[in-house]
PDB file of C-alpha atoms in Angstrom:
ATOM      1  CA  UNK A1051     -53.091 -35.856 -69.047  1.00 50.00           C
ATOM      2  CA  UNK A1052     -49.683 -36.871 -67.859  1.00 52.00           C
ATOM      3  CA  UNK A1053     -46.886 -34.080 -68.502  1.00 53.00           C
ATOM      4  CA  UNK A1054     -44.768 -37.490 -70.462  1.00 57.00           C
ATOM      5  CA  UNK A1055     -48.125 -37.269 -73.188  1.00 67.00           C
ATOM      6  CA  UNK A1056     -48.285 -33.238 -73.518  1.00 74.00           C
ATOM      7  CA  UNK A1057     -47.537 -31.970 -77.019  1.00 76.00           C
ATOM      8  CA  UNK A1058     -43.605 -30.904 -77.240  1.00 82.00           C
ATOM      9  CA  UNK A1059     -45.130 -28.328 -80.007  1.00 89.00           C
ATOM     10  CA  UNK A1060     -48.441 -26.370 -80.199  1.00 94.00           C
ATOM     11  CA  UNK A1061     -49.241 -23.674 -82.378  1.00 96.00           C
ATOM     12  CA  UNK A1062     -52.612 -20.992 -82.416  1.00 97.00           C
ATOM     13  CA  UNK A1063     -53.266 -18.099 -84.275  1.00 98.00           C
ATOM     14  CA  UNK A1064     -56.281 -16.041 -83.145  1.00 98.00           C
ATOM     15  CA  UNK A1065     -58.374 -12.708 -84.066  1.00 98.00           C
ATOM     16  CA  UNK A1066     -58.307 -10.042 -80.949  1.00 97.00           C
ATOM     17  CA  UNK A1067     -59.458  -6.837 -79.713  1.00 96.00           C
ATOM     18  CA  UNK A1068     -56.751  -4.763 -78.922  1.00 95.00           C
ATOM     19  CA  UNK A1069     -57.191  -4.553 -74.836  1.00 94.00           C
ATOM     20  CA  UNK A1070     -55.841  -5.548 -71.884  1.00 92.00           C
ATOM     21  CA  UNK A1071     -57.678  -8.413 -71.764  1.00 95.00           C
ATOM     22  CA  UNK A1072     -56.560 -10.095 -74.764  1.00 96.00           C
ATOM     23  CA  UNK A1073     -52.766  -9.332 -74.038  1.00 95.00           C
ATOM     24  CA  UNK A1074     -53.294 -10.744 -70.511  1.00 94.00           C
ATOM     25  CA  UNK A1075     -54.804 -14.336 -72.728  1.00 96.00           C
ATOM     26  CA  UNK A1076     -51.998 -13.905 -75.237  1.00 97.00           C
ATOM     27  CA  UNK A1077     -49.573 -13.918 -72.922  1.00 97.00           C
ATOM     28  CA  UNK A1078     -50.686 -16.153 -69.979  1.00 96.00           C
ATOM     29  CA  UNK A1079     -51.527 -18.630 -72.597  1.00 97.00           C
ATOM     30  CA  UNK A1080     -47.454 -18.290 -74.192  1.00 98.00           C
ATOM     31  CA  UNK A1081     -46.141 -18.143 -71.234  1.00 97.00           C
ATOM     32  CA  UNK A1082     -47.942 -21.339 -69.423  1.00 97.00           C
ATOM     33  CA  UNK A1083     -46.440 -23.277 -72.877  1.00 97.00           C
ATOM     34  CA  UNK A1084     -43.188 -22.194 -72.368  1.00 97.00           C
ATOM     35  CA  UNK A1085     -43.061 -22.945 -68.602  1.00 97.00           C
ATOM     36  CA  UNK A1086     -44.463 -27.093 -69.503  1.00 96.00           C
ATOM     37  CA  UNK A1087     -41.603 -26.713 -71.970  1.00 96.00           C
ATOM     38  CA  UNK A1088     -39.066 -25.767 -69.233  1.00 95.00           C
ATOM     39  CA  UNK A1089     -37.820 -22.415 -70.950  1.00 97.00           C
ATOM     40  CA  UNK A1090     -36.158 -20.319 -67.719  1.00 96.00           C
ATOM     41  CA  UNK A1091     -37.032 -17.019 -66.522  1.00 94.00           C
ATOM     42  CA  UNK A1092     -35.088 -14.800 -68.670  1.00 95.00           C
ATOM     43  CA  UNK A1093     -36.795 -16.436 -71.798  1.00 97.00           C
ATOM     44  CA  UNK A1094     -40.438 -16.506 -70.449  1.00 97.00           C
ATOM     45  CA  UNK A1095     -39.399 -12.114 -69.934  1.00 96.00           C
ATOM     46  CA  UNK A1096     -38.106 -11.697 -73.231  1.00 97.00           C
ATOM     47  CA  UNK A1097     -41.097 -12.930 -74.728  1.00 98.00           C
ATOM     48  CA  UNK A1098     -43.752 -11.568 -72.390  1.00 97.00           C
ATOM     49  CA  UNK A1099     -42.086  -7.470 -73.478  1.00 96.00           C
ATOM     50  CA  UNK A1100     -41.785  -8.422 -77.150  1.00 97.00           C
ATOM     51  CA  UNK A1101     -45.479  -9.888 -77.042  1.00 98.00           C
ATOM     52  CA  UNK A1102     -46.464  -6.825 -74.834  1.00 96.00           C
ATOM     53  CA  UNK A1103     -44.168  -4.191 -77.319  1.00 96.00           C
ATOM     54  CA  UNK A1104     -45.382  -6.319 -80.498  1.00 97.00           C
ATOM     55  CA  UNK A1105     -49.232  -5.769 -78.982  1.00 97.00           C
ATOM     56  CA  UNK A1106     -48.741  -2.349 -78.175  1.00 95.00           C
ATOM     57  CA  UNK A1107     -47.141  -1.154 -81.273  1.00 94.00           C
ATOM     58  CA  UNK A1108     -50.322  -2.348 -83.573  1.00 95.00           C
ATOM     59  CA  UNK A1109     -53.230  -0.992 -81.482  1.00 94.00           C
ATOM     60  CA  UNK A1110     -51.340   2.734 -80.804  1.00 89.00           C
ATOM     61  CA  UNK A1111     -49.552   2.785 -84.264  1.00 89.00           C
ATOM     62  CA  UNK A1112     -51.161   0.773 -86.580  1.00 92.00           C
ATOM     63  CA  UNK A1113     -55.004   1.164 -85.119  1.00 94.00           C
ATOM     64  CA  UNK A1114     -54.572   4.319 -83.885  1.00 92.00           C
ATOM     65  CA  UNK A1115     -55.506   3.520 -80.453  1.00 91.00           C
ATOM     66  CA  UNK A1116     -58.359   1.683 -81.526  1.00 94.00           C
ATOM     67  CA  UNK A1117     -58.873  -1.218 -78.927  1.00 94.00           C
ATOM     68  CA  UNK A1118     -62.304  -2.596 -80.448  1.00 95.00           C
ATOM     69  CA  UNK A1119     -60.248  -2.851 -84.158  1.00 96.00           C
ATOM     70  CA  UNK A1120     -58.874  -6.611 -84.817  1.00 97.00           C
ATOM     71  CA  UNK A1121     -55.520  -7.571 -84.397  1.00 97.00           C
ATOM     72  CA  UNK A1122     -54.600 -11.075 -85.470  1.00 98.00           C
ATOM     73  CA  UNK A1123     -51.758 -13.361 -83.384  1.00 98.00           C
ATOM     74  CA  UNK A1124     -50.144 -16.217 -83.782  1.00 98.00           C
ATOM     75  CA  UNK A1125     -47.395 -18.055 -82.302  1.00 98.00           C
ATOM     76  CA  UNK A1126     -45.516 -21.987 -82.532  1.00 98.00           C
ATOM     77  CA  UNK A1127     -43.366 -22.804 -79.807  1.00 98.00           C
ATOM     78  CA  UNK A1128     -41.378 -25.980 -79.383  1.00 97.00           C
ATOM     79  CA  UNK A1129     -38.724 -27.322 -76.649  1.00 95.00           C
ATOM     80  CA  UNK A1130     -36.242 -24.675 -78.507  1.00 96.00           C
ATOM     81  CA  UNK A1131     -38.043 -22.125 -80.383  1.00 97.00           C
ATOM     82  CA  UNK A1132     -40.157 -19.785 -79.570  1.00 98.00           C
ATOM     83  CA  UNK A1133     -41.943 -17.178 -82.641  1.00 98.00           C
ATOM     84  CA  UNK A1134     -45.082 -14.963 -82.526  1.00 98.00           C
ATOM     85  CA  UNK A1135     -46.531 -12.936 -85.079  1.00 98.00           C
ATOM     86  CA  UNK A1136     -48.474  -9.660 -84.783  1.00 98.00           C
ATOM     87  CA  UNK A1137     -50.298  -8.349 -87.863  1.00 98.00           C
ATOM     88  CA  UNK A1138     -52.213  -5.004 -87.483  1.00 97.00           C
ATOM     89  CA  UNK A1139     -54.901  -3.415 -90.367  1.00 94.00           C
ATOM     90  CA  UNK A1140     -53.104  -0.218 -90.342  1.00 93.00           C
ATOM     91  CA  UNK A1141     -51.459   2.362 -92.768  1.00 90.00           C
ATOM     92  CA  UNK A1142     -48.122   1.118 -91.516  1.00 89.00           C
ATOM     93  CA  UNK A1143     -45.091   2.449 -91.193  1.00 86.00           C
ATOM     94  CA  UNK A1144     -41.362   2.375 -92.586  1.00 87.00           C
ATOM     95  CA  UNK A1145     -39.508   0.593 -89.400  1.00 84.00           C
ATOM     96  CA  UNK A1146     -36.005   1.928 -90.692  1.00 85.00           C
ATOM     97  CA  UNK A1147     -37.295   5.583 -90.098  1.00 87.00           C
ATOM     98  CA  UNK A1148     -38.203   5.220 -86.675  1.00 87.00           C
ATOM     99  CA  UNK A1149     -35.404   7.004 -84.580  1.00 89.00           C
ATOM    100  CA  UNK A1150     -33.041   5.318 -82.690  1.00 92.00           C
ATOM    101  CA  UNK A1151     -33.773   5.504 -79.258  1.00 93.00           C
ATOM    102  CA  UNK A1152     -30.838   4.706 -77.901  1.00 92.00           C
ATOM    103  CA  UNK A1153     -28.808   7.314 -79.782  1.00 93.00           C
ATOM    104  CA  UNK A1154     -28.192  10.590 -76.981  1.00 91.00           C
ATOM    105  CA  UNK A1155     -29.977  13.446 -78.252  1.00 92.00           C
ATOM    106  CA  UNK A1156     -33.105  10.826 -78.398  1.00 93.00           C
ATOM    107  CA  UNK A1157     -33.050   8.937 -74.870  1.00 91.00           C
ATOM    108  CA  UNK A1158     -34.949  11.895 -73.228  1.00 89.00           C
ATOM    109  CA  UNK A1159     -37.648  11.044 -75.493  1.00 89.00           C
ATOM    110  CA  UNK A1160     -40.945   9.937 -73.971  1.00 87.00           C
ATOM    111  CA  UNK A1161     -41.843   7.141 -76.833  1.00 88.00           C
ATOM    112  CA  UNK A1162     -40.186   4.728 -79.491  1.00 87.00           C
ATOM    113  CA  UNK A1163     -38.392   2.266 -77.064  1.00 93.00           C
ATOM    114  CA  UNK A1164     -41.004  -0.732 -78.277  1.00 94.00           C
ATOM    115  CA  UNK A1165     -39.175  -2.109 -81.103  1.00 94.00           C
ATOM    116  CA  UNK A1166     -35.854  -1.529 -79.537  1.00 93.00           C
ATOM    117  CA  UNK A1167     -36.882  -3.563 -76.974  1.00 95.00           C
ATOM    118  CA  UNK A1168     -37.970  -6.484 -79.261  1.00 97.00           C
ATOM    119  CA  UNK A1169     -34.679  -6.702 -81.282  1.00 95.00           C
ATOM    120  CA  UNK A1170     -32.924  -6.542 -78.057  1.00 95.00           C
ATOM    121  CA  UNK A1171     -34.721  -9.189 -76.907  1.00 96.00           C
ATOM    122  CA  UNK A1172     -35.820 -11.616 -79.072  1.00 97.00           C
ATOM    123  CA  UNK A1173     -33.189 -13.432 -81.478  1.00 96.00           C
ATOM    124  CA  UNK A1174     -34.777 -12.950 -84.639  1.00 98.00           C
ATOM    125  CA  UNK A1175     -37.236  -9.930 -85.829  1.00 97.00           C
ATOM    126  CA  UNK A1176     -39.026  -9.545 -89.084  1.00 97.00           C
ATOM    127  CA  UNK A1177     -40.711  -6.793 -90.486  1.00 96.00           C
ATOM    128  CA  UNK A1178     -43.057  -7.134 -93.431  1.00 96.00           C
ATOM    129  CA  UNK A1179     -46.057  -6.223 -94.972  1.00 96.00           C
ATOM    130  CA  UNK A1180     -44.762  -2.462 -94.826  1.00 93.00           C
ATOM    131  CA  UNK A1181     -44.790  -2.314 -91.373  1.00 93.00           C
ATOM    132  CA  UNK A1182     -48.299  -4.248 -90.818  1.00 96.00           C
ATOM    133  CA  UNK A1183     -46.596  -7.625 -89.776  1.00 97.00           C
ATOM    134  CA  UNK A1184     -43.850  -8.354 -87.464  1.00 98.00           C
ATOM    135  CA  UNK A1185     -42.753 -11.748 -86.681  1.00 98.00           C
ATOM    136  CA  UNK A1186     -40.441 -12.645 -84.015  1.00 98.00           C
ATOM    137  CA  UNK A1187     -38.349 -15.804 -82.759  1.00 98.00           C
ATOM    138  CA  UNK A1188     -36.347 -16.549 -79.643  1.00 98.00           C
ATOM    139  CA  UNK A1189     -34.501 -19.622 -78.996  1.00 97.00           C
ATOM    140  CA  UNK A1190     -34.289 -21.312 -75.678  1.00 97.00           C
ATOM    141  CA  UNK A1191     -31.346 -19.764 -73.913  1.00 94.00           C
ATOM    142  CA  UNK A1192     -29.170 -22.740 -72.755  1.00 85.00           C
ATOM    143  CA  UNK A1193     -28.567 -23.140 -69.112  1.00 74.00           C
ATOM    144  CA  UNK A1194     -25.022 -23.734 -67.940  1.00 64.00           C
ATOM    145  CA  UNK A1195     -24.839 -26.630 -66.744  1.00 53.00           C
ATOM    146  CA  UNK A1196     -22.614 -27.376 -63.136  1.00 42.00           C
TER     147      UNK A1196
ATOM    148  CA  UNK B1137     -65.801   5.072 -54.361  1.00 54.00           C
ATOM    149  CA  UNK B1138     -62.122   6.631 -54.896  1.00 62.00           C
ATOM    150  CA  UNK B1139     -59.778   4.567 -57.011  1.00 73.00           C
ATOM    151  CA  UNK B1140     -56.383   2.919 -55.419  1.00 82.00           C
ATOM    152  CA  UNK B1141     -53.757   4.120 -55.152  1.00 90.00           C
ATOM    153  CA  UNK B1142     -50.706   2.537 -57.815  1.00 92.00           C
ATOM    154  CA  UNK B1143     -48.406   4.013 -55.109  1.00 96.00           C
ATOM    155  CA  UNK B1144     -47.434   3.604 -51.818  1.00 96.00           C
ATOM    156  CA  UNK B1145     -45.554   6.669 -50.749  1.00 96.00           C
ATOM    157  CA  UNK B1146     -43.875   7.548 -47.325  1.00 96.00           C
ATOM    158  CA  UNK B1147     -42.400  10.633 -46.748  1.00 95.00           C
ATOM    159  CA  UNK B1148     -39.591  11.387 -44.825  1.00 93.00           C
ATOM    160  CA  UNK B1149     -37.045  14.640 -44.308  1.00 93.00           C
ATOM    161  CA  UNK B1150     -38.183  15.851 -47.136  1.00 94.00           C
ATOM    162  CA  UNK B1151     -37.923  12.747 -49.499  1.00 97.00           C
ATOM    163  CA  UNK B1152     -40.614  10.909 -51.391  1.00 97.00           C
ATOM    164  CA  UNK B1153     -40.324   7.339 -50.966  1.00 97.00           C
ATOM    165  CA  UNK B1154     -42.370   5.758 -53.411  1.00 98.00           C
ATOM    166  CA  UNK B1155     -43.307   2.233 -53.865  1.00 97.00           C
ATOM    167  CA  UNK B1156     -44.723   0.627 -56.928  1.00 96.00           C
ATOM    168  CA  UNK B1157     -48.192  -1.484 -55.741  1.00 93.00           C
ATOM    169  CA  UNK B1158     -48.479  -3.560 -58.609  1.00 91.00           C
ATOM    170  CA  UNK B1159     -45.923  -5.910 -59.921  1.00 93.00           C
ATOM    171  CA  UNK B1160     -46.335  -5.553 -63.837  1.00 93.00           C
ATOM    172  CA  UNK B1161     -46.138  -1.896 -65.029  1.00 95.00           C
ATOM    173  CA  UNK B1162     -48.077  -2.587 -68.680  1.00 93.00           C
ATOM    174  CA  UNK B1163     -51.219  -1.564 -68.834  1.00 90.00           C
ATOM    175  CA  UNK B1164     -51.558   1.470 -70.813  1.00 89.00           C
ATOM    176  CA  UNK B1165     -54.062   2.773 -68.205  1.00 90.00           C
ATOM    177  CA  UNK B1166     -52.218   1.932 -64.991  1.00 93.00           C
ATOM    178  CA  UNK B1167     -49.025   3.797 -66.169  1.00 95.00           C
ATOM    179  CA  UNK B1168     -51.057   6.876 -67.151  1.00 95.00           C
ATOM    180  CA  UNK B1169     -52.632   6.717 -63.345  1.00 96.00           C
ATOM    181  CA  UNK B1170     -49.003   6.219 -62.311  1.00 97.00           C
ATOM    182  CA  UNK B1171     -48.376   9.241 -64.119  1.00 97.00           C
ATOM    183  CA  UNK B1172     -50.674  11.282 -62.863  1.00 97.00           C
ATOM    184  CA  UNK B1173     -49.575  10.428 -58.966  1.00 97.00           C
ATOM    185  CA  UNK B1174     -46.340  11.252 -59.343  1.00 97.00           C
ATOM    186  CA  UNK B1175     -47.037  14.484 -61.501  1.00 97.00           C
ATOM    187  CA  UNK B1176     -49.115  15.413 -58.077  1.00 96.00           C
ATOM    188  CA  UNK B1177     -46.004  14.623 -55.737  1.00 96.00           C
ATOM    189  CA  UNK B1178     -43.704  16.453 -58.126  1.00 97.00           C
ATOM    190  CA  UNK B1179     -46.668  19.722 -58.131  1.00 96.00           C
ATOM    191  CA  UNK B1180     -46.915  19.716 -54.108  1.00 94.00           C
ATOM    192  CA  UNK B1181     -42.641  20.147 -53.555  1.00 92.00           C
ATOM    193  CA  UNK B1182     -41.352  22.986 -53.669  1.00 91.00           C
ATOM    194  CA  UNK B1183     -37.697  21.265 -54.730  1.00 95.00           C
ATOM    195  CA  UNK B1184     -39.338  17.322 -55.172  1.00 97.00           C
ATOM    196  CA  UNK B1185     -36.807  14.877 -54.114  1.00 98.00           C
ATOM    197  CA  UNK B1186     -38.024  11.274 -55.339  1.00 98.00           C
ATOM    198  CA  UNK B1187     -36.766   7.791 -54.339  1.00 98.00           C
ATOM    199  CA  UNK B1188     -38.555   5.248 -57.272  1.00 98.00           C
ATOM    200  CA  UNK B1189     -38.058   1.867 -55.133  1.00 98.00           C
ATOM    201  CA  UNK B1190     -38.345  -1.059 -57.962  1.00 97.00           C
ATOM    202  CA  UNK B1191     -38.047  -4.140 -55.561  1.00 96.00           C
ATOM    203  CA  UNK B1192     -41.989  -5.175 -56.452  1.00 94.00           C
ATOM    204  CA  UNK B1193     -41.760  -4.452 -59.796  1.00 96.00           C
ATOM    205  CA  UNK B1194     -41.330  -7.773 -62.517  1.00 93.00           C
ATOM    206  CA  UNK B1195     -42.255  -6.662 -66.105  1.00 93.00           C
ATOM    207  CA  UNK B1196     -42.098  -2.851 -67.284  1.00 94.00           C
ATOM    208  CA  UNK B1197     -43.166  -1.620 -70.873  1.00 95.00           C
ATOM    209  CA  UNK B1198     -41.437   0.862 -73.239  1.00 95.00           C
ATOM    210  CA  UNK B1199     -44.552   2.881 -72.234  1.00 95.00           C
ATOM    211  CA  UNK B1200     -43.729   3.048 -68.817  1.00 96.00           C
ATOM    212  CA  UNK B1201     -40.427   3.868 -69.552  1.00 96.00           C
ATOM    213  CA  UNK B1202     -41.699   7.190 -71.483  1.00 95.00           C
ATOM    214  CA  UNK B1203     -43.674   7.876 -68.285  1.00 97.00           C
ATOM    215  CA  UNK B1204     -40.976   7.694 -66.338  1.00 97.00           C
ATOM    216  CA  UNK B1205     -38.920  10.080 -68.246  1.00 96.00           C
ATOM    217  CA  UNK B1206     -41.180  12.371 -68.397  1.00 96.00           C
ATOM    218  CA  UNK B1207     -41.560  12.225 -64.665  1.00 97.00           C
ATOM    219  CA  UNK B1208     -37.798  12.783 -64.680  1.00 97.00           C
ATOM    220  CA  UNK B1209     -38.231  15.432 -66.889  1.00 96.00           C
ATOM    221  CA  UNK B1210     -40.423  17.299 -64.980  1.00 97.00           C
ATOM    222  CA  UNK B1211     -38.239  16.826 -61.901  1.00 98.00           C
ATOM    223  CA  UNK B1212     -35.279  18.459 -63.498  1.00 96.00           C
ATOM    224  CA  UNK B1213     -37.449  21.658 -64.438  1.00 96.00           C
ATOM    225  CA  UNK B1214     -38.189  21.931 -60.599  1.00 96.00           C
ATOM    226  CA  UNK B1215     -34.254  21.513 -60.090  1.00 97.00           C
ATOM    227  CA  UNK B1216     -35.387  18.263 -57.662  1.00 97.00           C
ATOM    228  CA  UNK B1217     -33.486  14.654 -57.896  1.00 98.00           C
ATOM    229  CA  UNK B1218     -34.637  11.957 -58.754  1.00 98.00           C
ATOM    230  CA  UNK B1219     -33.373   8.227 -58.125  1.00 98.00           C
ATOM    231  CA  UNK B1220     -34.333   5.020 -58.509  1.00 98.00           C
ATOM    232  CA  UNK B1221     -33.598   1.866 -56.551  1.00 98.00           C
ATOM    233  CA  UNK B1222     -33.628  -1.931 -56.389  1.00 97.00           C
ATOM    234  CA  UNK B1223     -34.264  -2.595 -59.888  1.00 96.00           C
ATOM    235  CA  UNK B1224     -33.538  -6.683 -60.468  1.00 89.00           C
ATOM    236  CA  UNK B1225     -31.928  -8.518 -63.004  1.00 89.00           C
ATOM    237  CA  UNK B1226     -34.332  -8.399 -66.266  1.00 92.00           C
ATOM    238  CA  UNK B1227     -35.797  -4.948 -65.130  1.00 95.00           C
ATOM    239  CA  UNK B1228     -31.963  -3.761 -65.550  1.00 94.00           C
ATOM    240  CA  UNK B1229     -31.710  -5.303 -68.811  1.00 94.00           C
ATOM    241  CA  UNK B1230     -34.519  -3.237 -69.914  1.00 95.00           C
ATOM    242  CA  UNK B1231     -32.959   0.148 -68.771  1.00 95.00           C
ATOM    243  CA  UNK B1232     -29.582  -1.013 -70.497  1.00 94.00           C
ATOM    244  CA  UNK B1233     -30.625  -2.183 -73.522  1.00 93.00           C
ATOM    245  CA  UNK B1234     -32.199   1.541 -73.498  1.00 94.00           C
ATOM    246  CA  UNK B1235     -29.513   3.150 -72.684  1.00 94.00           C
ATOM    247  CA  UNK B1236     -32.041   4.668 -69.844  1.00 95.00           C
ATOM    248  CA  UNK B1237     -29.542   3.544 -67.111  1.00 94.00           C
ATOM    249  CA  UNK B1238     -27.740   6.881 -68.541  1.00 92.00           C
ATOM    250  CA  UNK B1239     -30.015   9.004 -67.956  1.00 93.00           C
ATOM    251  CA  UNK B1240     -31.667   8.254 -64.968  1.00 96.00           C
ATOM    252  CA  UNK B1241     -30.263   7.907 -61.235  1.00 97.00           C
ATOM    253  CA  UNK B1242     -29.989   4.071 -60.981  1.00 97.00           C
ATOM    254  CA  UNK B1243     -28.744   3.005 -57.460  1.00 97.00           C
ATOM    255  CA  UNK B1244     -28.004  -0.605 -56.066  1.00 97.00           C
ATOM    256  CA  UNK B1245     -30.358   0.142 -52.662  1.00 97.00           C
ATOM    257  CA  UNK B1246     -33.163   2.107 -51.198  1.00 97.00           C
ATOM    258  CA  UNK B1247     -29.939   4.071 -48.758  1.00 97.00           C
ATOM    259  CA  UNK B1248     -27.800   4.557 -51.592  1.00 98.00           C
ATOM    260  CA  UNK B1249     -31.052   6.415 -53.429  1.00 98.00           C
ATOM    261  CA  UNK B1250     -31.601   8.634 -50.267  1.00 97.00           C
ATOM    262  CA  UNK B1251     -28.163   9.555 -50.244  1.00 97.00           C
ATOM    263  CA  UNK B1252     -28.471  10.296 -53.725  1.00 97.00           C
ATOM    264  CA  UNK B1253     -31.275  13.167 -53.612  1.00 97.00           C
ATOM    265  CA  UNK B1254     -30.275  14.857 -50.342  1.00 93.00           C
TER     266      UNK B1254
END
């Protein structure tokens, strides 16, 4: 297929074990997407560590460690927008208590950097379903142009 | 058959120059094995002096940032120095957005590392 007839939008949503190999598929398959779409190098990063973080927080947190429990993901990305959605089967969790890491009695702390790398990152982050679901959106950065 | 090593270190006067082997410092397993080599550096010194050389790395997780802290940590107790080098463009954004670029040794070059732990 010429690049002129690719899709300018695709969307999937899929059922995973929590392991390395379905992060790797998650986010080779994202990433290839957003490359055809021309998104730049700082965009394809952001979203690889929010993916990663988003990934990581439901199989530790929400499944315990769990890698053979289901996660589900799903993601639309366009010529501008990018969003993914993680949704975990766990207890969850109340995302305003977590500490903030970046505060300076916390930043020798070994863990809670995930979700402070996602805001960071990406330009829009929900949390619902008490903590089960997070959905997150980044726009294409523009390039300067000269 | 013995596993790889993550690291490629080279020691010299006294300093541990250590290099990352792979490129994407994610997988929950890999950073534990990461871990665990530098733990072993940090148990062999008497006063461990560490140079963490960055220039292969391209992605690094919040997880690996706890392991690196608590390498850091564990450096301190031994009253050693530790500093890290060559870490690129979105790497750095990751230790800023942290605020880890205040707690760890973050310099510009391998040298300026060195110079750093003597």
């Amino acid at each position: 297929m010429s690049k002129d007839a690719e899709p300018q939008h695709t969307s999937e949503k899929h059922r995973l074990q929590g392991n390395r190999e379905s992060m790797d598929f998650v986010q080779q398959t994202i990433l290839d997407t957003m490359e055809r779409l021309e998104y730049g190098e700082r965009d394809l990063f952001a979203v690889r560590i929010a993916v990663e973080e988003a990934i990581a927080n439901a199989v530790l947190h929400g499944h315990q460690g769990d890698q053979n429990r289901l996660f589900e993901i799903s993601w639309s990305i366009s010529s501008e927008v990018v969003t993914v959605t993680v949704c975990d089967e766990g207890r969850g969790y109340d995302a305003e208590a977590v500490p903030d890491p970046t505060a300076d009695e916390n930043l020798t702390l070994p863990s809670g950097r995930g979700l402070a790398m996602i805001n960071a990152f990406m330009s829009d982050v929900k949390i619902t379903d008490k903590g089960r679901r997070i959905e997150m959106t980044r726009a294409k950065e523009k390039l300067s142009e000269g | 058959m013995a596993e790889q090593s993550m690291l490629q270190i080279f020691d010299t006067d006294g300093i541990s120059n250590v290099e990352f082997v792979e490129s994407n410092i994610l997988d929950e397993l890999a950073i534990r094995r990461i871990g665990d080599e530098l733990e072993s550096v940090i148990d062999r010194k008497g006063l461990p002096k560490i140079v963490l050389n960055f220039e292969n790395v391209s992605a690094l997780s919040s997880s690996a940032l706890g392991m690196l802290i608590t390498v850091n940590t564990k450096v301190s107790e031994k009253h050693g120095k530790l500093a890290m080098a060559c870490i690129k463009g979105s790497i750095r954004e990751v230790f800023r957005i942290t605020k880890l670029d205040k707690a760890f040794k973050i310099c510009d070059t391998v040298g300026e590392a060195i110079r750093a732990v003597k």
